[in-house]
Tab-separated table of C-alpha atoms in Angstrom:
chain	number	residue	atom	x	y	z
A	1	MET	CA	96.902	77.971	-36.917
A	2	THR	CA	95.347	79.231	-33.703
A	3	PRO	CA	95.452	83.007	-32.852
A	4	VAL	CA	97.591	82.204	-29.871
A	5	ALA	CA	100.126	80.397	-32.094
A	6	ALA	CA	100.219	83.230	-34.535
A	7	ARG	CA	101.409	85.727	-31.915
A	8	GLN	CA	104.021	83.597	-30.275
A	9	ALA	CA	107.415	85.169	-30.513
A	10	VAL	CA	110.871	83.631	-30.638
A	11	THR	CA	112.539	84.964	-27.552
A	12	ARG	CA	115.974	84.657	-26.002
A	13	GLY	CA	114.499	82.322	-23.387
A	14	LEU	CA	113.128	80.060	-25.994
A	15	ILE	CA	116.355	80.064	-28.020
A	16	ALA	CA	118.367	79.209	-24.859
A	17	SER	CA	116.064	76.379	-24.034
A	18	ILE	CA	116.202	74.947	-27.590
A	19	ALA	CA	119.966	75.333	-27.765
A	20	CYS	CA	120.558	73.576	-24.464
A	21	ALA	CA	118.332	70.556	-25.363
A	22	ALA	CA	119.920	70.555	-28.854
A	23	LEU	CA	123.371	70.332	-27.313
A	24	ALA	CA	122.344	66.942	-26.014
A	25	GLY	CA	121.899	66.134	-29.675
A	26	LEU	CA	125.421	67.195	-30.498
A	27	LEU	CA	126.696	64.840	-27.772
A	28	PHE	CA	124.373	62.093	-29.180
A	29	GLY	CA	125.993	62.555	-32.672
A	30	PHE	CA	129.586	62.842	-31.461
A	31	ASP	CA	129.583	59.787	-29.268
A	32	THR	CA	127.699	57.769	-31.865
A	33	ALA	CA	130.240	58.551	-34.726
A	34	VAL	CA	133.510	58.895	-32.921
A	35	ILE	CA	133.971	55.145	-32.827
A	36	SER	CA	134.416	55.125	-36.620
A	37	GLY	CA	137.830	56.708	-36.286
A	38	THR	CA	139.048	54.283	-33.710
A	39	THR	CA	138.119	50.847	-35.248
A	40	THR	CA	141.563	50.214	-36.716
A	41	ALA	CA	143.398	51.187	-33.549
A	42	LEU	CA	141.025	49.228	-31.293
A	43	SER	CA	141.446	46.170	-33.505
A	44	ARG	CA	145.216	46.406	-33.121
A	45	GLU	CA	145.204	47.371	-29.479
A	46	PHE	CA	142.918	44.574	-28.359
A	47	ARG	CA	143.506	42.078	-31.165
A	48	LEU	CA	139.871	42.052	-32.372
A	49	ASP	CA	138.627	40.197	-35.381
A	50	ALA	CA	135.531	41.330	-37.414
A	51	THR	CA	133.160	39.647	-34.948
A	52	TRP	CA	134.685	41.157	-31.840
A	53	LEU	CA	134.980	44.499	-33.498
A	54	GLY	CA	131.300	44.327	-34.081
A	55	VAL	CA	130.712	43.585	-30.425
A	56	THR	CA	132.915	46.511	-29.436
A	57	VAL	CA	131.135	48.972	-31.771
A	58	SER	CA	127.742	47.772	-30.782
A	59	ALA	CA	128.494	47.807	-26.966
A	60	ALA	CA	127.507	51.462	-26.661
A	61	LEU	CA	124.314	50.734	-28.624
A	62	TRP	CA	123.126	48.121	-26.056
A	63	GLY	CA	123.650	50.831	-23.449
A	64	THR	CA	121.729	53.226	-25.677
A	65	LEU	CA	118.832	50.699	-25.860
A	66	LEU	CA	118.797	50.509	-22.035
A	67	GLY	CA	118.995	54.275	-21.686
A	68	SER	CA	116.149	54.823	-24.095
A	69	LEU	CA	114.068	52.266	-22.280
A	70	ALA	CA	114.812	53.720	-18.890
A	71	ALA	CA	114.495	57.442	-19.758
A	72	GLY	CA	110.689	57.661	-20.101
A	73	ARG	CA	109.712	57.111	-16.444
A	74	PRO	CA	112.145	59.640	-14.867
A	75	GLY	CA	111.264	62.065	-17.687
A	76	ASP	CA	107.565	61.852	-16.778
A	77	ARG	CA	108.281	61.928	-13.048
A	78	PHE	CA	110.981	64.659	-12.755
A	79	GLY	CA	110.518	66.483	-16.041
A	80	ALA	CA	112.717	66.210	-19.125
A	81	ARG	CA	114.988	69.060	-18.074
A	82	ASP	CA	115.920	67.553	-14.709
A	83	ALA	CA	116.274	64.038	-16.164
A	84	LEU	CA	118.701	65.476	-18.755
A	85	LYS	CA	121.029	66.480	-15.885
A	86	GLY	CA	121.706	62.833	-15.280
A	87	VAL	CA	122.242	62.327	-18.934
A	88	GLY	CA	124.780	65.015	-19.094
A	89	LEU	CA	126.709	63.431	-16.169
A	90	LEU	CA	126.751	60.099	-17.904
A	91	PHE	CA	128.124	61.810	-21.105
A	92	LEU	CA	130.990	63.213	-19.016
A	93	VAL	CA	131.857	60.043	-17.183
A	94	GLY	CA	131.540	57.929	-20.351
A	95	ALA	CA	133.903	60.171	-22.359
A	96	LEU	CA	136.582	60.366	-19.669
A	97	GLY	CA	136.320	56.670	-18.728
A	98	SER	CA	136.670	55.599	-22.430
A	99	ALA	CA	139.692	57.786	-22.808
A	100	LEU	CA	141.381	56.335	-19.751
A	101	ALA	CA	140.280	52.714	-20.196
A	102	THR	CA	142.963	50.232	-18.973
A	103	GLY	CA	141.656	47.263	-20.956
A	104	TRP	CA	138.970	46.107	-23.401
A	105	GLY	CA	136.427	45.294	-20.680
A	106	VAL	CA	136.845	48.732	-19.099
A	107	LEU	CA	136.472	50.394	-22.481
A	108	VAL	CA	133.272	48.459	-23.179
A	109	PHE	CA	131.886	49.390	-19.719
A	110	PHE	CA	132.351	53.079	-20.301
A	111	ARG	CA	131.026	52.916	-23.865
A	112	ILE	CA	127.900	51.357	-22.415
A	113	LEU	CA	127.613	54.252	-19.976
A	114	THR	CA	127.995	56.631	-22.984
A	115	GLY	CA	125.252	54.647	-24.659
A	116	LEU	CA	122.964	55.127	-21.643
A	117	ALA	CA	123.428	58.868	-22.068
A	118	VAL	CA	122.817	58.774	-25.845
A	119	GLY	CA	119.642	56.722	-25.256
A	120	GLY	CA	118.386	59.093	-22.604
A	121	ALA	CA	119.109	62.158	-24.788
A	122	SER	CA	117.303	60.653	-27.779
A	123	VAL	CA	114.140	60.433	-25.661
A	124	LEU	CA	114.205	63.460	-23.398
A	125	ALA	CA	115.650	66.280	-25.519
A	126	PRO	CA	113.113	66.037	-28.463
A	127	VAL	CA	110.181	65.722	-25.953
A	128	TYR	CA	111.423	68.829	-24.061
A	129	ILE	CA	111.754	70.826	-27.276
A	130	ALA	CA	108.318	69.672	-28.545
A	131	GLU	CA	106.694	70.644	-25.192
A	132	ILE	CA	108.263	74.094	-25.029
A	133	ALA	CA	108.126	75.077	-28.722
A	134	PRO	CA	105.225	77.039	-30.302
A	135	ALA	CA	103.146	74.795	-32.593
A	136	ARG	CA	103.991	76.601	-35.793
A	137	HIS	CA	107.780	76.266	-35.206
A	138	ARG	CA	107.765	72.875	-33.428
A	139	GLY	CA	108.859	70.732	-36.330
A	140	ALA	CA	111.813	73.012	-37.175
A	141	MET	CA	112.827	73.425	-33.557
A	142	VAL	CA	112.920	69.652	-32.961
A	143	VAL	CA	114.866	69.380	-36.240
A	144	VAL	CA	117.559	71.609	-34.564
A	145	PHE	CA	118.103	68.666	-32.244
A	146	GLN	CA	118.683	66.445	-35.275
A	147	LEU	CA	120.885	69.140	-36.867
A	148	ASN	CA	123.056	69.088	-33.740
A	149	ILE	CA	123.280	65.295	-33.977
A	150	ILE	CA	124.710	65.874	-37.484
A	151	LEU	CA	127.017	68.631	-36.210
A	152	GLY	CA	128.180	66.234	-33.511
A	153	ILE	CA	128.857	63.554	-36.176
A	154	LEU	CA	130.706	66.061	-38.222
A	155	ILE	CA	132.743	67.219	-35.281
A	156	ALA	CA	133.587	63.570	-34.502
A	157	PHE	CA	134.818	63.022	-38.092
A	158	ILE	CA	136.845	66.316	-38.113
A	159	SER	CA	138.278	65.644	-34.602
A	160	ASN	CA	139.225	62.093	-35.659
A	161	ALA	CA	140.950	63.405	-38.790
A	162	VAL	CA	142.821	66.176	-36.837
A	163	ILE	CA	143.948	63.843	-34.089
A	164	GLY	CA	145.020	61.316	-36.657
A	165	ALA	CA	146.996	63.999	-38.545
A	166	ILE	CA	148.735	65.106	-35.430
A	167	ASP	CA	150.078	61.497	-35.059
A	168	LEU	CA	149.785	60.995	-31.320
A	169	GLY	CA	150.907	57.462	-31.641
A	170	PRO	CA	149.022	54.168	-30.921
A	171	ASP	CA	147.028	55.695	-28.124
A	172	ASP	CA	145.433	58.365	-30.310
A	173	TRP	CA	142.055	56.596	-29.934
A	174	ARG	CA	142.053	57.696	-26.312
A	175	TRP	CA	142.150	61.406	-27.357
A	176	LYS	CA	139.411	60.851	-29.860
A	177	PHE	CA	137.037	59.557	-27.082
A	178	GLY	CA	138.201	62.171	-24.558
A	179	VAL	CA	137.218	65.176	-26.698
A	180	GLY	CA	133.538	64.512	-25.843
A	181	ALA	CA	134.114	65.585	-22.188
A	182	ALA	CA	134.132	69.340	-23.107
A	183	PRO	CA	130.583	69.612	-24.521
A	184	ALA	CA	129.279	67.389	-21.763
A	185	LEU	CA	130.489	69.901	-19.184
A	186	LEU	CA	128.815	72.725	-21.148
A	187	LEU	CA	125.542	70.840	-21.289
A	188	LEU	CA	125.476	70.322	-17.551
A	189	ALA	CA	126.140	74.036	-16.922
A	190	MET	CA	123.344	75.152	-19.338
A	191	LEU	CA	120.716	72.785	-17.875
A	192	PHE	CA	120.673	74.878	-14.668
A	193	ARG	CA	119.713	77.988	-16.627
A	194	ILE	CA	116.614	76.915	-18.561
A	195	SER	CA	112.892	76.360	-17.673
A	196	GLN	CA	111.084	73.152	-17.006
A	197	SER	CA	108.444	72.049	-19.590
A	198	PRO	CA	105.306	74.009	-19.005
A	199	ARG	CA	103.205	70.881	-19.831
A	200	TRP	CA	105.038	68.942	-17.097
A	201	LEU	CA	104.527	71.819	-14.655
A	202	VAL	CA	100.804	71.995	-15.265
A	203	GLY	CA	100.503	68.251	-14.726
A	204	ARG	CA	102.051	68.819	-11.303
A	205	ASP	CA	99.655	71.695	-10.485
A	206	ARG	CA	102.379	74.323	-10.692
A	207	ALA	CA	100.447	76.611	-13.008
A	208	ASP	CA	102.300	79.768	-11.965
A	209	GLU	CA	105.650	78.299	-12.837
A	210	ALA	CA	104.153	76.951	-16.057
A	211	ALA	CA	102.900	80.542	-17.039
A	212	ALA	CA	106.351	81.953	-16.209
A	213	ALA	CA	107.982	79.347	-18.422
A	214	LEU	CA	105.543	80.060	-21.294
A	215	ILE	CA	106.146	83.865	-20.988
A	216	ARG	CA	109.903	83.273	-20.932
A	217	THR	CA	109.569	81.331	-24.197
A	218	GLY	CA	107.601	83.929	-26.109
A	219	ARG	CA	103.903	83.860	-25.034
A	220	THR	CA	102.093	86.869	-23.684
A	221	ARG	CA	100.497	86.452	-20.218
A	222	GLU	CA	97.054	86.204	-21.760
A	223	ASP	CA	98.270	83.535	-24.238
A	224	ALA	CA	99.957	81.674	-21.464
A	225	ILE	CA	96.730	81.480	-19.525
A	226	ARG	CA	94.888	80.240	-22.496
A	227	GLU	CA	97.519	77.627	-23.314
A	228	ILE	CA	97.476	76.420	-19.679
A	229	ALA	CA	93.700	75.992	-19.905
A	230	GLU	CA	94.149	73.982	-23.103
A	231	ILE	CA	96.816	71.758	-21.458
A	232	ARG	CA	94.579	71.173	-18.462
A	233	ALA	CA	91.731	70.135	-20.689
A	234	SER	CA	93.942	67.593	-22.473
A	235	LEU	CA	95.280	66.227	-19.156
A	236	ALA	CA	91.760	65.761	-17.841
A	237	SER	CA	91.100	63.249	-20.566
A	238	GLU	CA	94.158	61.284	-19.693
A	239	PRO	CA	95.458	62.169	-16.231
A	240	VAL	CA	99.021	62.117	-14.945
A	241	GLY	CA	99.948	58.568	-13.884
A	242	GLU	CA	98.260	56.986	-16.947
A	243	ARG	CA	100.144	53.970	-18.175
A	244	LEU	CA	101.259	53.514	-21.802
A	245	ARG	CA	98.857	50.775	-22.920
A	246	TRP	CA	98.150	49.086	-26.276
A	247	SER	CA	94.432	49.249	-25.620
A	248	ALA	CA	94.542	53.014	-25.167
A	249	HIS	CA	97.475	53.996	-27.404
A	250	ALA	CA	97.647	51.385	-30.133
A	251	ARG	CA	97.927	53.858	-33.076
A	252	PRO	CA	100.784	55.992	-31.750
A	253	ILE	CA	102.613	52.851	-30.475
A	254	LEU	CA	102.410	51.320	-33.899
A	255	LEU	CA	103.558	54.539	-35.630
A	256	ALA	CA	106.456	54.925	-33.148
A	257	ILE	CA	107.692	51.325	-33.805
A	258	LEU	CA	107.438	51.725	-37.599
A	259	ILE	CA	109.226	55.014	-37.879
A	260	ALA	CA	111.990	53.966	-35.512
A	261	LEU	CA	112.500	50.583	-37.146
A	262	PHE	CA	112.633	51.941	-40.672
A	263	ASN	CA	115.057	54.678	-39.617
A	264	GLN	CA	117.580	52.016	-38.812
A	265	LEU	CA	116.708	49.817	-41.681
A	266	SER	CA	117.900	52.540	-43.930
A	267	GLY	CA	121.392	51.623	-42.828
A	268	ILE	CA	122.313	55.089	-41.727
A	269	ASN	CA	124.237	54.154	-38.548
A	270	ALA	CA	125.985	51.127	-40.094
A	271	LEU	CA	127.229	53.654	-42.660
A	272	LEU	CA	128.378	56.142	-39.985
A	273	TYR	CA	130.029	53.512	-37.747
A	274	TYR	CA	131.925	51.777	-40.505
A	275	ILE	CA	132.323	54.552	-43.051
A	276	ASN	CA	136.120	54.393	-43.115
A	277	ASP	CA	135.982	50.614	-43.673
A	278	ILE	CA	133.417	51.065	-46.371
A	279	PHE	CA	135.534	53.438	-48.331
A	280	VAL	CA	138.498	51.145	-47.960
A	281	ALA	CA	136.346	48.261	-49.288
A	282	ALA	CA	135.449	50.463	-52.248
A	283	GLY	CA	139.134	51.058	-52.997
A	284	ALA	CA	138.618	54.799	-52.584
A	285	GLY	CA	141.677	56.946	-53.311
A	286	GLY	CA	142.700	59.607	-50.817
A	287	SER	CA	142.007	59.726	-47.146
A	288	ALA	CA	139.055	57.736	-45.754
A	289	ASP	CA	138.872	60.289	-42.945
A	290	ALA	CA	138.568	63.141	-45.471
A	291	GLN	CA	135.793	61.391	-47.398
A	292	ALA	CA	133.915	60.738	-44.115
A	293	ILE	CA	134.044	64.499	-43.607
A	294	VAL	CA	132.378	65.050	-47.004
A	295	ILE	CA	129.618	62.647	-45.951
A	296	GLY	CA	129.252	64.594	-42.632
A	297	LEU	CA	129.019	67.901	-44.444
A	298	ALA	CA	126.305	66.522	-46.804
A	299	ASN	CA	124.474	65.286	-43.784
A	300	GLY	CA	124.474	68.806	-42.195
A	301	VAL	CA	123.524	70.662	-45.397
A	302	PHE	CA	120.532	68.427	-46.127
A	303	THR	CA	119.379	68.346	-42.557
A	304	CYS	CA	119.115	72.145	-42.886
A	305	LEU	CA	116.875	71.517	-45.934
A	306	GLY	CA	114.719	69.221	-43.835
A	307	LEU	CA	114.519	71.933	-41.154
A	308	VAL	CA	113.212	74.346	-43.754
A	309	LEU	CA	110.692	71.913	-45.325
A	310	ILE	CA	109.315	70.016	-42.290
A	311	ASP	CA	106.723	72.600	-41.218
A	312	ARG	CA	105.882	73.432	-44.873
A	313	ALA	CA	105.852	70.146	-46.832
A	314	GLY	CA	105.019	68.199	-43.730
A	315	ARG	CA	106.322	64.928	-42.129
A	316	ARG	CA	104.516	62.420	-44.269
A	317	THR	CA	105.619	63.961	-47.625
A	318	LEU	CA	109.307	64.150	-46.565
A	319	LEU	CA	109.300	60.539	-45.515
A	320	ALA	CA	107.711	59.275	-48.706
A	321	VAL	CA	109.871	61.261	-51.109
A	322	GLY	CA	113.017	60.541	-49.148
A	323	SER	CA	112.310	56.741	-49.104
A	324	ILE	CA	112.295	56.685	-52.910
A	325	GLY	CA	115.610	58.568	-53.160
A	326	MET	CA	117.312	56.445	-50.514
A	327	ALA	CA	116.225	53.222	-52.198
A	328	GLY	CA	117.763	54.298	-55.500
A	329	CYS	CA	121.068	55.502	-53.965
A	330	LEU	CA	121.560	52.446	-51.794
A	331	THR	CA	120.959	50.195	-54.850
A	332	VAL	CA	123.671	51.988	-56.728
A	333	ALA	CA	126.043	51.814	-53.691
A	334	GLY	CA	125.410	48.048	-53.252
A	335	LEU	CA	125.967	47.281	-56.938
A	336	ALA	CA	129.175	49.425	-57.047
A	337	LEU	CA	130.611	47.662	-53.929
A	338	ASP	CA	129.886	44.226	-55.571
A	339	GLY	CA	131.612	45.346	-58.724
A	340	VAL	CA	128.610	45.484	-60.936
A	341	LEU	CA	129.047	49.289	-61.260
A	342	PRO	CA	132.310	51.241	-61.018
A	343	LYS	CA	133.479	51.474	-57.458
A	344	GLY	CA	134.000	55.229	-57.918
A	345	ALA	CA	130.259	55.486	-57.808
A	346	VAL	CA	130.134	54.579	-54.103
A	347	LEU	CA	131.067	58.001	-52.711
A	348	PHE	CA	128.512	59.748	-54.939
A	349	ALA	CA	125.759	57.214	-54.109
A	350	LEU	CA	126.427	57.576	-50.442
A	351	ILE	CA	126.296	61.393	-50.693
A	352	GLY	CA	122.945	61.009	-52.407
A	353	PHE	CA	121.745	58.611	-49.755
A	354	ILE	CA	122.701	60.960	-46.962
A	355	ALA	CA	121.023	63.876	-48.759
A	356	CYS	CA	117.774	61.966	-48.987
A	357	PHE	CA	118.028	60.560	-45.414
A	358	ALA	CA	118.949	63.820	-43.735
A	359	SER	CA	116.119	65.712	-45.314
A	360	SER	CA	113.515	63.126	-44.694
A	361	THR	CA	113.549	60.404	-42.046
A	362	GLY	CA	116.623	61.859	-40.319
A	363	ALA	CA	114.657	65.128	-39.876
A	364	VAL	CA	111.345	63.628	-39.112
A	365	ILE	CA	111.908	60.735	-36.635
A	366	TRP	CA	112.495	62.709	-33.416
A	367	VAL	CA	109.784	65.221	-34.290
A	368	TYR	CA	107.229	62.484	-34.882
A	369	LEU	CA	108.099	60.497	-31.759
A	370	SER	CA	107.715	63.684	-29.705
A	371	GLU	CA	104.329	64.583	-31.223
A	372	ILE	CA	102.188	61.481	-31.503
A	373	PHE	CA	101.719	60.569	-27.854
A	374	PRO	CA	99.416	62.190	-25.231
A	375	THR	CA	101.063	64.474	-22.676
A	376	ALA	CA	100.657	61.990	-19.801
A	377	VAL	CA	102.633	59.257	-21.535
A	378	ARG	CA	104.785	61.312	-23.990
A	379	ASN	CA	108.137	60.535	-22.500
A	380	ARG	CA	107.330	56.779	-22.151
A	381	GLY	CA	105.928	56.665	-25.695
A	382	ALA	CA	109.001	58.393	-27.033
A	383	ALA	CA	111.102	55.963	-24.993
A	384	LEU	CA	109.347	53.062	-26.658
A	385	GLY	CA	110.058	54.396	-30.118
A	386	ALA	CA	113.711	55.239	-29.245
A	387	SER	CA	114.240	51.829	-27.718
A	388	VAL	CA	113.084	50.155	-30.943
A	389	HIS	CA	115.395	52.517	-32.833
A	390	TRP	CA	118.470	51.624	-30.705
A	391	GLY	CA	117.677	47.916	-30.477
A	392	ALA	CA	117.607	47.670	-34.255
A	393	ASN	CA	120.719	49.865	-34.409
A	394	ALA	CA	122.670	47.502	-32.113
A	395	VAL	CA	121.697	44.369	-34.030
A	396	ILE	CA	122.569	45.901	-37.398
A	397	ALA	CA	125.880	47.411	-36.122
A	398	ALA	CA	126.927	44.019	-34.725
A	399	ALA	CA	125.954	42.129	-37.937
A	400	PHE	CA	127.159	44.551	-40.530
A	401	PRO	CA	130.932	43.730	-40.526
A	402	TRP	CA	130.221	39.993	-40.596
A	403	ILE	CA	127.858	40.246	-43.599
A	404	ALA	CA	129.956	42.881	-45.403
A	405	ALA	CA	133.000	40.655	-45.105
A	406	ARG	CA	131.158	38.089	-47.183
A	407	SER	CA	129.518	40.518	-49.641
A	408	ALA	CA	130.353	44.275	-49.428
A	409	GLY	CA	127.198	45.210	-51.400
A	410	LEU	CA	124.645	42.871	-49.882
A	411	PRO	CA	123.777	45.038	-46.774
A	412	PHE	CA	123.051	48.010	-48.948
A	413	LEU	CA	120.780	46.162	-51.315
A	414	PHE	CA	118.839	44.955	-48.314
A	415	PHE	CA	118.529	48.556	-46.919
A	416	ALA	CA	117.336	49.643	-50.419
A	417	ALA	CA	114.496	47.121	-50.281
A	418	MET	CA	113.578	48.291	-46.818
A	419	MET	CA	113.299	51.918	-47.965
A	420	ALA	CA	111.016	50.958	-50.798
A	421	LEU	CA	108.827	49.178	-48.270
A	422	GLN	CA	108.888	52.227	-46.054
A	423	CYS	CA	107.502	54.377	-48.784
A	424	VAL	CA	104.494	52.152	-49.252
A	425	ILE	CA	103.816	52.029	-45.469
A	426	VAL	CA	104.097	55.758	-44.968
A	427	LEU	CA	101.632	56.571	-47.809
A	428	ARG	CA	99.216	53.992	-46.466
A	429	PHE	CA	99.271	54.530	-42.677
A	430	PHE	CA	101.109	57.697	-41.541
A	431	PRO	CA	99.066	60.779	-40.653
A	432	GLU	CA	100.294	64.367	-41.161
A	433	THR	CA	101.056	66.261	-37.921
A	434	LYS	CA	102.452	69.646	-39.087
A	435	ARG	CA	101.300	72.917	-37.394
A	436	ALA	CA	98.814	71.354	-35.004
A	437	SER	CA	99.321	71.871	-31.271
A	438	LEU	CA	100.204	68.819	-29.149
A	439	GLU	CA	96.752	69.065	-27.525
A	440	GLN	CA	95.074	69.154	-30.997
A	441	LEU	CA	97.041	66.105	-32.071
A	442	GLN	CA	95.956	64.273	-28.847
A	443	ARG	CA	92.286	64.892	-29.703
A	444	LYS	CA	92.919	63.764	-33.314
A	445	GLU	CA	94.476	60.506	-32.130
A	446	ALA	CA	91.518	59.994	-29.727
A	447	LEU	CA	89.052	60.381	-32.620
A	448	HIS	CA	90.915	58.405	-35.109
A	449	GLY	CA	92.914	55.933	-33.068
């Protein structure tokens, strides 16, 4: 730890900045999971079979893929904070448009817009947090973004259950989508009250504004001057305008692809999108909505554990240990769904899976993607990783109901094998990044790329 990092305080300005960016995570989680409570109503409303239901659910994910691909360039050009303003507007329009959709095509269009917002948020918010947070707190502060994703998922599950219990009739799915407009408005309002990233400001020769932003987020004036000098030195080795290139950035590109791909090959989002249907297939007693809330609560609790551990145990350790736990739990769930084990084991296996996921790859992915690329290409590098994440997500979400209709347990056994493979690859190839400044990590990548 550098002397500068040791003296950095957690100020109200830093908390406000982190909270605002993390709110984008809440919307990310809400709009990702809210579809799980509407699948039955949408199938009835638009006469969808399993294939077309998969298309409907995955529509937002193709938008998310496009949003993550497109977010890097405006993030680098205008700064993550200002680019997030466009994301907030898309969240608002997507929620209202989905709630008021007059037909299946209109619903799919607005779900794609929502997906664009989720994709943009998944790139820009973690990068913003990583660039504004002190090095010794960076991992935990980016995990706050992940924690808000989990909170958004839990709010979606609770909101779906409450609206379902109110019994608003066959159009209750419209209310479920429309709830997301409220936090979208709050995000837009908060974005006008936080600082730009100091690293982005230094890259635009706005050192005075960068110093003010650093002071607002806990640095002394002396420390701000030193940090700006360090940022300038790192930018001198890779100036603003540098393209993301395999020849120059092979190692972080490969790491980004691997961590993003394996995050989805865990099956996490297939579980979240189809959780009610999975519990129905397991013959679970009681309300599927209520059991979904149990899963959401476990997700939140163990994400908090990841937040506590990520700057202590480190990113690599969490990934390796979590992979082993996920592989075991997914195997039990798959065997139970296929009748080899009692079906009552499904809920407990999925809670165990969520516990291992949330405290490992769920906590690490957005931290890692926001750390491993140099400042000049950080948004575009994070966009690459996020686009792989969402592309894999869309394919898995579309294929899951078709495969599960033929063998309920097969998808989970496949996901288990992928987690075992992830453990091997993490131990072999992934470096540790905890507690180093972004500029120190850039020098490390240059030396060992």
